[in-house]
């Protein structure tokens, strides 16, 4: 798993795995635009189903400027992850610098009605060097 998803964070029995890919075909460095895709896998090692209710991202660009994004679910869904199962999705992040980072949390609710936050690991957004 670590070869596919080199970054991960565990909260309770929920593991959030992250893999990041720079997308040169969607980036325009000469116009100050770089774009990354990130693949998230949420794995439930617990004994009860959990539902992802909302997300909170902190995105930092290469100048240290932070942007916070909050919203319901992910990619228009509020998935339920059964015990022993996982949920995958892919999304993207544009920046106006060639480097940056993302971190955050998901708010989940268990079958018992308790809500809790699950850590999304901090990950770097680094565009490959461009030869001049």
Short mmCIF file of N, CA and C in Angstrom, two decimals:
data_model
loop_
_atom_site.label_atom_id
_atom_site.label_comp_id
_atom_site.label_asym_id
_atom_site.label_seq_id
_atom_site.Cartn_x
_atom_site.Cartn_y
_atom_site.Cartn_z
N UNK A 1 0.84 -1.20 0.00
CA UNK A 1 0.00 0.00 0.00
C UNK A 1 0.87 1.25 0.00
N UNK A 2 2.00 1.23 0.73
CA UNK A 2 2.82 2.43 0.84
C UNK A 2 3.45 2.80 -0.50
N UNK A 3 3.61 1.85 -1.42
CA UNK A 3 4.14 2.19 -2.73
C UNK A 3 3.14 3.01 -3.53
N UNK A 4 1.86 2.67 -3.41
CA UNK A 4 0.81 3.41 -4.12
C UNK A 4 0.46 4.71 -3.41
N UNK A 5 0.43 4.67 -2.08
CA UNK A 5 0.03 5.81 -1.26
C UNK A 5 1.13 6.07 -0.23
N UNK A 6 2.13 6.86 -0.58
CA UNK A 6 3.27 7.04 0.32
C UNK A 6 2.97 7.83 1.59
N UNK A 7 1.88 8.55 1.61
CA UNK A 7 1.53 9.37 2.78
C UNK A 7 0.26 8.84 3.42
N UNK A 8 0.22 8.85 4.76
CA UNK A 8 -0.99 8.42 5.43
C UNK A 8 -1.04 8.99 6.84
N UNK A 9 -2.25 9.04 7.37
CA UNK A 9 -2.49 9.46 8.75
C UNK A 9 -3.62 8.59 9.29
N UNK A 10 -3.51 8.22 10.57
CA UNK A 10 -4.52 7.37 11.20
C UNK A 10 -5.17 8.12 12.35
N UNK A 11 -6.49 8.14 12.35
CA UNK A 11 -7.28 8.69 13.44
C UNK A 11 -8.28 7.62 13.83
N UNK A 12 -8.24 7.23 15.09
CA UNK A 12 -9.07 6.10 15.54
C UNK A 12 -8.73 4.92 14.66
N UNK A 13 -9.72 4.34 14.00
CA UNK A 13 -9.46 3.21 13.11
C UNK A 13 -9.62 3.59 11.64
N UNK A 14 -9.49 4.87 11.34
CA UNK A 14 -9.63 5.35 9.96
C UNK A 14 -8.25 5.80 9.47
N UNK A 15 -7.83 5.24 8.33
CA UNK A 15 -6.55 5.64 7.73
C UNK A 15 -6.86 6.42 6.46
N UNK A 16 -6.25 7.60 6.34
CA UNK A 16 -6.36 8.40 5.12
C UNK A 16 -5.02 8.30 4.41
N UNK A 17 -5.03 7.71 3.21
CA UNK A 17 -3.84 7.56 2.38
C UNK A 17 -3.88 8.62 1.28
N UNK A 18 -2.71 9.15 0.90
CA UNK A 18 -2.64 10.19 -0.13
C UNK A 18 -1.52 9.88 -1.12
N UNK A 19 -1.81 10.07 -2.40
CA UNK A 19 -0.81 10.04 -3.46
C UNK A 19 -1.01 11.31 -4.29
N UNK A 20 0.08 11.96 -4.65
CA UNK A 20 0.01 13.24 -5.38
C UNK A 20 0.73 13.12 -6.71
N UNK A 21 0.16 13.74 -7.74
CA UNK A 21 0.76 13.75 -9.07
C UNK A 21 0.70 15.15 -9.64
N UNK A 22 1.84 15.66 -10.12
CA UNK A 22 1.86 16.94 -10.83
C UNK A 22 1.32 16.71 -12.24
N UNK A 23 0.47 17.62 -12.73
CA UNK A 23 -0.14 17.49 -14.05
C UNK A 23 0.38 18.58 -14.99
N UNK A 24 1.47 18.30 -15.71
CA UNK A 24 2.03 19.33 -16.59
C UNK A 24 1.08 19.73 -17.71
N UNK A 25 0.23 18.80 -18.17
CA UNK A 25 -0.68 19.11 -19.27
C UNK A 25 -1.77 20.10 -18.87
N UNK A 26 -2.01 20.25 -17.57
CA UNK A 26 -3.00 21.22 -17.10
C UNK A 26 -2.35 22.45 -16.47
N UNK A 27 -1.03 22.48 -16.46
CA UNK A 27 -0.29 23.60 -15.87
C UNK A 27 0.19 24.55 -16.95
N UNK A 28 0.30 25.81 -16.58
CA UNK A 28 0.80 26.85 -17.48
C UNK A 28 1.78 27.72 -16.69
N UNK A 29 3.01 27.24 -16.48
CA UNK A 29 3.97 27.99 -15.66
C UNK A 29 4.23 29.41 -16.15
N UNK A 30 4.21 29.61 -17.48
CA UNK A 30 4.43 30.96 -18.01
C UNK A 30 3.29 31.91 -17.66
N UNK A 31 2.15 31.36 -17.24
CA UNK A 31 1.01 32.18 -16.82
C UNK A 31 0.78 32.09 -15.31
N UNK A 32 1.76 31.48 -14.61
CA UNK A 32 1.66 31.40 -13.16
C UNK A 32 0.60 30.43 -12.67
N UNK A 33 0.50 29.27 -13.33
CA UNK A 33 -0.51 28.28 -12.94
C UNK A 33 0.11 26.88 -12.96
N UNK A 34 0.04 26.21 -11.82
CA UNK A 34 0.50 24.83 -11.67
C UNK A 34 -0.64 24.02 -11.12
N UNK A 35 -0.74 22.75 -11.55
CA UNK A 35 -1.90 21.94 -11.17
C UNK A 35 -1.46 20.54 -10.76
N UNK A 36 -2.03 20.06 -9.64
CA UNK A 36 -1.75 18.72 -9.13
C UNK A 36 -3.05 17.96 -8.97
N UNK A 37 -2.98 16.64 -9.13
CA UNK A 37 -4.08 15.75 -8.78
C UNK A 37 -3.66 15.02 -7.51
N UNK A 38 -4.62 14.77 -6.65
CA UNK A 38 -4.33 13.96 -5.47
C UNK A 38 -5.39 12.86 -5.36
N UNK A 39 -4.91 11.68 -5.05
CA UNK A 39 -5.74 10.49 -4.91
C UNK A 39 -5.81 10.18 -3.43
N UNK A 40 -7.02 10.11 -2.91
CA UNK A 40 -7.26 9.83 -1.50
C UNK A 40 -7.93 8.46 -1.36
N UNK A 41 -7.44 7.68 -0.43
CA UNK A 41 -8.12 6.43 -0.05
C UNK A 41 -8.41 6.52 1.44
N UNK A 42 -9.69 6.38 1.79
CA UNK A 42 -10.12 6.38 3.19
C UNK A 42 -10.44 4.93 3.55
N UNK A 43 -9.68 4.39 4.48
CA UNK A 43 -9.79 2.98 4.84
C UNK A 43 -10.36 2.85 6.26
N UNK A 44 -11.39 2.05 6.41
CA UNK A 44 -12.04 1.86 7.71
C UNK A 44 -11.59 0.53 8.31
N UNK A 45 -10.73 0.60 9.32
CA UNK A 45 -10.28 -0.60 10.02
C UNK A 45 -11.09 -0.85 11.29
N UNK A 46 -12.11 -0.04 11.50
CA UNK A 46 -12.94 -0.15 12.70
C UNK A 46 -14.00 -1.22 12.57
N UNK A 47 -14.87 -1.26 13.58
CA UNK A 47 -15.92 -2.27 13.65
C UNK A 47 -17.29 -1.72 13.29
N UNK A 48 -17.38 -0.41 13.01
CA UNK A 48 -18.67 0.15 12.63
C UNK A 48 -18.50 1.00 11.37
N UNK A 49 -19.57 1.14 10.58
CA UNK A 49 -19.50 2.01 9.41
C UNK A 49 -19.32 3.47 9.84
N UNK A 50 -18.69 4.24 8.98
CA UNK A 50 -18.55 5.68 9.20
C UNK A 50 -18.97 6.39 7.92
N UNK A 51 -19.51 7.59 8.09
CA UNK A 51 -19.89 8.41 6.94
C UNK A 51 -19.11 9.69 6.96
N UNK A 52 -18.56 10.06 5.81
CA UNK A 52 -17.85 11.32 5.66
C UNK A 52 -18.88 12.42 5.45
N UNK A 53 -18.93 13.37 6.37
CA UNK A 53 -19.91 14.45 6.29
C UNK A 53 -19.36 15.69 5.59
N UNK A 54 -18.12 16.08 5.96
CA UNK A 54 -17.56 17.33 5.41
C UNK A 54 -16.05 17.27 5.39
N UNK A 55 -15.46 18.26 4.71
CA UNK A 55 -14.02 18.35 4.59
C UNK A 55 -13.56 19.75 4.97
N UNK A 56 -12.33 19.84 5.44
CA UNK A 56 -11.70 21.13 5.74
C UNK A 56 -10.26 21.04 5.27
N UNK A 57 -9.91 21.84 4.28
CA UNK A 57 -8.56 21.86 3.72
C UNK A 57 -7.86 23.16 4.08
N UNK A 58 -6.57 23.07 4.33
CA UNK A 58 -5.71 24.25 4.43
C UNK A 58 -4.67 24.09 3.34
N UNK A 59 -4.72 24.99 2.37
CA UNK A 59 -3.82 24.95 1.22
C UNK A 59 -2.86 26.13 1.36
N UNK A 60 -1.56 25.84 1.29
CA UNK A 60 -0.54 26.87 1.43
C UNK A 60 0.27 26.92 0.15
N UNK A 61 0.41 28.11 -0.43
CA UNK A 61 1.21 28.22 -1.65
C UNK A 61 2.68 28.45 -1.29
N UNK A 62 3.52 28.54 -2.31
CA UNK A 62 4.96 28.68 -2.11
C UNK A 62 5.38 29.98 -1.46
N UNK A 63 4.48 30.94 -1.35
CA UNK A 63 4.76 32.21 -0.67
C UNK A 63 4.30 32.19 0.79
N UNK A 64 3.70 31.07 1.19
CA UNK A 64 3.21 30.95 2.56
C UNK A 64 1.79 31.45 2.75
N UNK A 65 1.13 31.82 1.66
CA UNK A 65 -0.24 32.31 1.76
C UNK A 65 -1.19 31.12 1.88
N UNK A 66 -2.02 31.14 2.93
CA UNK A 66 -2.93 30.04 3.19
C UNK A 66 -4.34 30.35 2.74
N UNK A 67 -4.99 29.33 2.24
CA UNK A 67 -6.40 29.40 1.85
C UNK A 67 -7.10 28.23 2.53
N UNK A 68 -8.22 28.49 3.17
CA UNK A 68 -8.98 27.42 3.81
C UNK A 68 -10.25 27.16 3.01
N UNK A 69 -10.51 25.88 2.78
CA UNK A 69 -11.70 25.47 2.04
C UNK A 69 -12.49 24.49 2.90
N UNK A 70 -13.79 24.72 3.00
CA UNK A 70 -14.67 23.82 3.74
C UNK A 70 -15.88 23.51 2.89
N UNK A 71 -16.43 22.33 3.08
CA UNK A 71 -17.63 21.98 2.34
C UNK A 71 -18.15 20.62 2.72
N UNK A 72 -19.34 20.33 2.24
CA UNK A 72 -19.95 19.03 2.49
C UNK A 72 -19.28 17.97 1.64
N UNK A 73 -19.07 16.80 2.22
CA UNK A 73 -18.60 15.64 1.49
C UNK A 73 -17.35 15.87 0.67
N UNK A 74 -17.16 14.98 -0.30
CA UNK A 74 -16.05 15.08 -1.25
C UNK A 74 -16.60 14.75 -2.63
N UNK A 75 -16.18 15.48 -3.62
CA UNK A 75 -16.62 15.33 -5.01
C UNK A 75 -18.13 15.07 -5.12
N UNK A 76 -18.90 15.82 -4.34
CA UNK A 76 -20.35 15.73 -4.39
C UNK A 76 -20.95 14.53 -3.68
N UNK A 77 -20.16 13.81 -2.90
CA UNK A 77 -20.65 12.63 -2.21
C UNK A 77 -20.36 12.72 -0.71
N UNK A 78 -21.17 12.04 0.05
CA UNK A 78 -20.95 11.84 1.49
C UNK A 78 -20.92 10.33 1.73
N UNK A 79 -19.80 9.71 1.34
CA UNK A 79 -19.76 8.24 1.32
C UNK A 79 -19.81 7.61 2.71
N UNK A 80 -20.40 6.42 2.76
CA UNK A 80 -20.36 5.57 3.94
C UNK A 80 -19.29 4.51 3.67
N UNK A 81 -18.36 4.36 4.62
CA UNK A 81 -17.29 3.38 4.48
C UNK A 81 -17.54 2.27 5.51
N UNK A 82 -17.83 1.10 4.99
CA UNK A 82 -18.12 -0.04 5.86
C UNK A 82 -16.84 -0.57 6.51
N UNK A 83 -16.96 -1.28 7.63
CA UNK A 83 -15.78 -1.87 8.27
C UNK A 83 -15.03 -2.79 7.29
N UNK A 84 -13.71 -2.64 7.27
CA UNK A 84 -12.88 -3.45 6.39
C UNK A 84 -12.87 -3.00 4.95
N UNK A 85 -13.55 -1.92 4.63
CA UNK A 85 -13.64 -1.42 3.25
C UNK A 85 -12.94 -0.07 3.14
N UNK A 86 -12.85 0.40 1.90
CA UNK A 86 -12.24 1.71 1.67
C UNK A 86 -13.03 2.48 0.62
N UNK A 87 -12.78 3.77 0.57
CA UNK A 87 -13.41 4.67 -0.40
C UNK A 87 -12.29 5.48 -1.05
N UNK A 88 -12.27 5.53 -2.38
CA UNK A 88 -11.26 6.27 -3.12
C UNK A 88 -11.88 7.41 -3.91
N UNK A 89 -11.15 8.50 -4.02
CA UNK A 89 -11.54 9.56 -4.93
C UNK A 89 -10.30 10.33 -5.37
N UNK A 90 -10.44 11.03 -6.49
CA UNK A 90 -9.36 11.85 -7.04
C UNK A 90 -9.89 13.26 -7.22
N UNK A 91 -9.10 14.23 -6.82
CA UNK A 91 -9.46 15.62 -7.01
C UNK A 91 -8.20 16.38 -7.42
N UNK A 92 -8.30 17.70 -7.52
CA UNK A 92 -7.17 18.48 -7.98
C UNK A 92 -7.01 19.77 -7.23
N UNK A 93 -5.82 20.36 -7.38
CA UNK A 93 -5.50 21.62 -6.72
C UNK A 93 -4.64 22.48 -7.64
N UNK A 94 -5.14 23.66 -8.02
CA UNK A 94 -4.31 24.61 -8.76
C UNK A 94 -3.62 25.56 -7.77
N UNK A 95 -2.41 25.97 -8.11
CA UNK A 95 -1.71 26.99 -7.34
C UNK A 95 -1.10 28.00 -8.28
N UNK A 96 -0.81 29.18 -7.74
CA UNK A 96 -0.14 30.20 -8.54
C UNK A 96 1.36 30.23 -8.25
N UNK A 97 1.86 29.20 -7.58
CA UNK A 97 3.29 29.01 -7.35
C UNK A 97 3.64 27.56 -7.68
N UNK A 98 4.92 27.29 -7.93
CA UNK A 98 5.36 25.96 -8.32
C UNK A 98 5.47 25.00 -7.14
N UNK A 99 5.30 25.51 -5.94
CA UNK A 99 5.33 24.65 -4.75
C UNK A 99 4.22 25.08 -3.80
N UNK A 100 3.90 24.18 -2.90
CA UNK A 100 2.91 24.46 -1.88
C UNK A 100 2.65 23.21 -1.07
N UNK A 101 1.56 23.21 -0.33
CA UNK A 101 1.22 22.03 0.46
C UNK A 101 -0.27 22.06 0.80
N UNK A 102 -0.75 20.89 1.20
CA UNK A 102 -2.14 20.75 1.64
C UNK A 102 -2.18 19.90 2.90
N UNK A 103 -3.16 20.17 3.74
CA UNK A 103 -3.44 19.35 4.92
C UNK A 103 -4.89 19.62 5.28
N UNK A 104 -5.43 18.80 6.17
CA UNK A 104 -6.81 19.05 6.53
C UNK A 104 -7.41 17.97 7.39
N UNK A 105 -8.75 17.91 7.35
CA UNK A 105 -9.48 16.93 8.14
C UNK A 105 -10.84 16.67 7.50
N UNK A 106 -11.33 15.47 7.73
CA UNK A 106 -12.69 15.11 7.37
C UNK A 106 -13.49 15.00 8.67
N UNK A 107 -14.72 15.48 8.65
CA UNK A 107 -15.63 15.23 9.77
C UNK A 107 -16.44 14.01 9.40
N UNK A 108 -16.40 13.03 10.30
CA UNK A 108 -17.09 11.75 10.08
C UNK A 108 -18.14 11.56 11.17
N UNK A 109 -19.10 10.70 10.89
CA UNK A 109 -20.07 10.28 11.90
C UNK A 109 -20.10 8.76 11.91
N UNK A 110 -20.02 8.19 13.11
CA UNK A 110 -20.09 6.74 13.25
C UNK A 110 -21.53 6.27 13.33
N UNK A 111 -21.70 4.97 13.25
CA UNK A 111 -23.04 4.38 13.33
C UNK A 111 -23.70 4.68 14.67
N UNK A 112 -22.88 4.99 15.69
CA UNK A 112 -23.41 5.32 17.02
C UNK A 112 -23.85 6.78 17.13
N UNK A 113 -23.69 7.56 16.04
CA UNK A 113 -24.11 8.96 16.04
C UNK A 113 -23.04 9.93 16.49
N UNK A 114 -21.88 9.45 16.90
CA UNK A 114 -20.80 10.33 17.35
C UNK A 114 -20.05 10.89 16.14
N UNK A 115 -19.83 12.21 16.15
CA UNK A 115 -19.02 12.83 15.10
C UNK A 115 -17.59 13.00 15.60
N UNK A 116 -16.66 12.92 14.68
CA UNK A 116 -15.25 13.08 15.02
C UNK A 116 -14.48 13.51 13.78
N UNK A 117 -13.34 14.16 13.99
CA UNK A 117 -12.50 14.59 12.89
C UNK A 117 -11.40 13.57 12.62
N UNK A 118 -11.14 13.35 11.33
CA UNK A 118 -10.11 12.43 10.88
C UNK A 118 -9.05 13.26 10.14
N UNK A 119 -7.81 13.11 10.54
CA UNK A 119 -6.71 13.88 9.96
C UNK A 119 -6.40 13.46 8.53
N UNK A 120 -6.25 14.44 7.66
CA UNK A 120 -5.71 14.24 6.32
C UNK A 120 -4.23 14.61 6.43
N UNK A 121 -3.31 13.73 6.06
CA UNK A 121 -1.89 14.04 6.26
C UNK A 121 -1.44 15.25 5.44
N UNK A 122 -0.47 15.95 5.97
CA UNK A 122 0.16 17.06 5.27
C UNK A 122 0.91 16.49 4.07
N UNK A 123 0.73 17.10 2.90
CA UNK A 123 1.50 16.64 1.73
C UNK A 123 1.94 17.83 0.90
N UNK A 124 3.12 17.65 0.30
CA UNK A 124 3.75 18.71 -0.49
C UNK A 124 3.23 18.68 -1.93
N UNK A 125 3.16 19.85 -2.50
CA UNK A 125 2.86 20.04 -3.93
C UNK A 125 4.11 20.67 -4.53
N UNK A 126 4.85 19.89 -5.31
CA UNK A 126 6.12 20.39 -5.85
C UNK A 126 6.17 20.06 -7.33
N UNK A 127 6.24 21.10 -8.16
CA UNK A 127 6.36 20.91 -9.60
C UNK A 127 7.81 20.54 -9.92
N UNK A 128 8.00 19.64 -10.88
CA UNK A 128 9.37 19.33 -11.28
C UNK A 128 10.05 20.57 -11.86
N UNK A 129 11.36 20.59 -11.76
CA UNK A 129 12.13 21.72 -12.31
C UNK A 129 11.94 21.77 -13.82
N UNK A 130 11.85 22.98 -14.33
CA UNK A 130 11.68 23.17 -15.77
C UNK A 130 13.00 23.66 -16.35
N UNK A 131 13.51 22.95 -17.35
CA UNK A 131 14.78 23.34 -17.99
C UNK A 131 14.53 24.59 -18.82
N UNK A 132 15.44 25.51 -18.71
CA UNK A 132 15.29 26.78 -19.45
C UNK A 132 15.97 26.66 -20.81
#
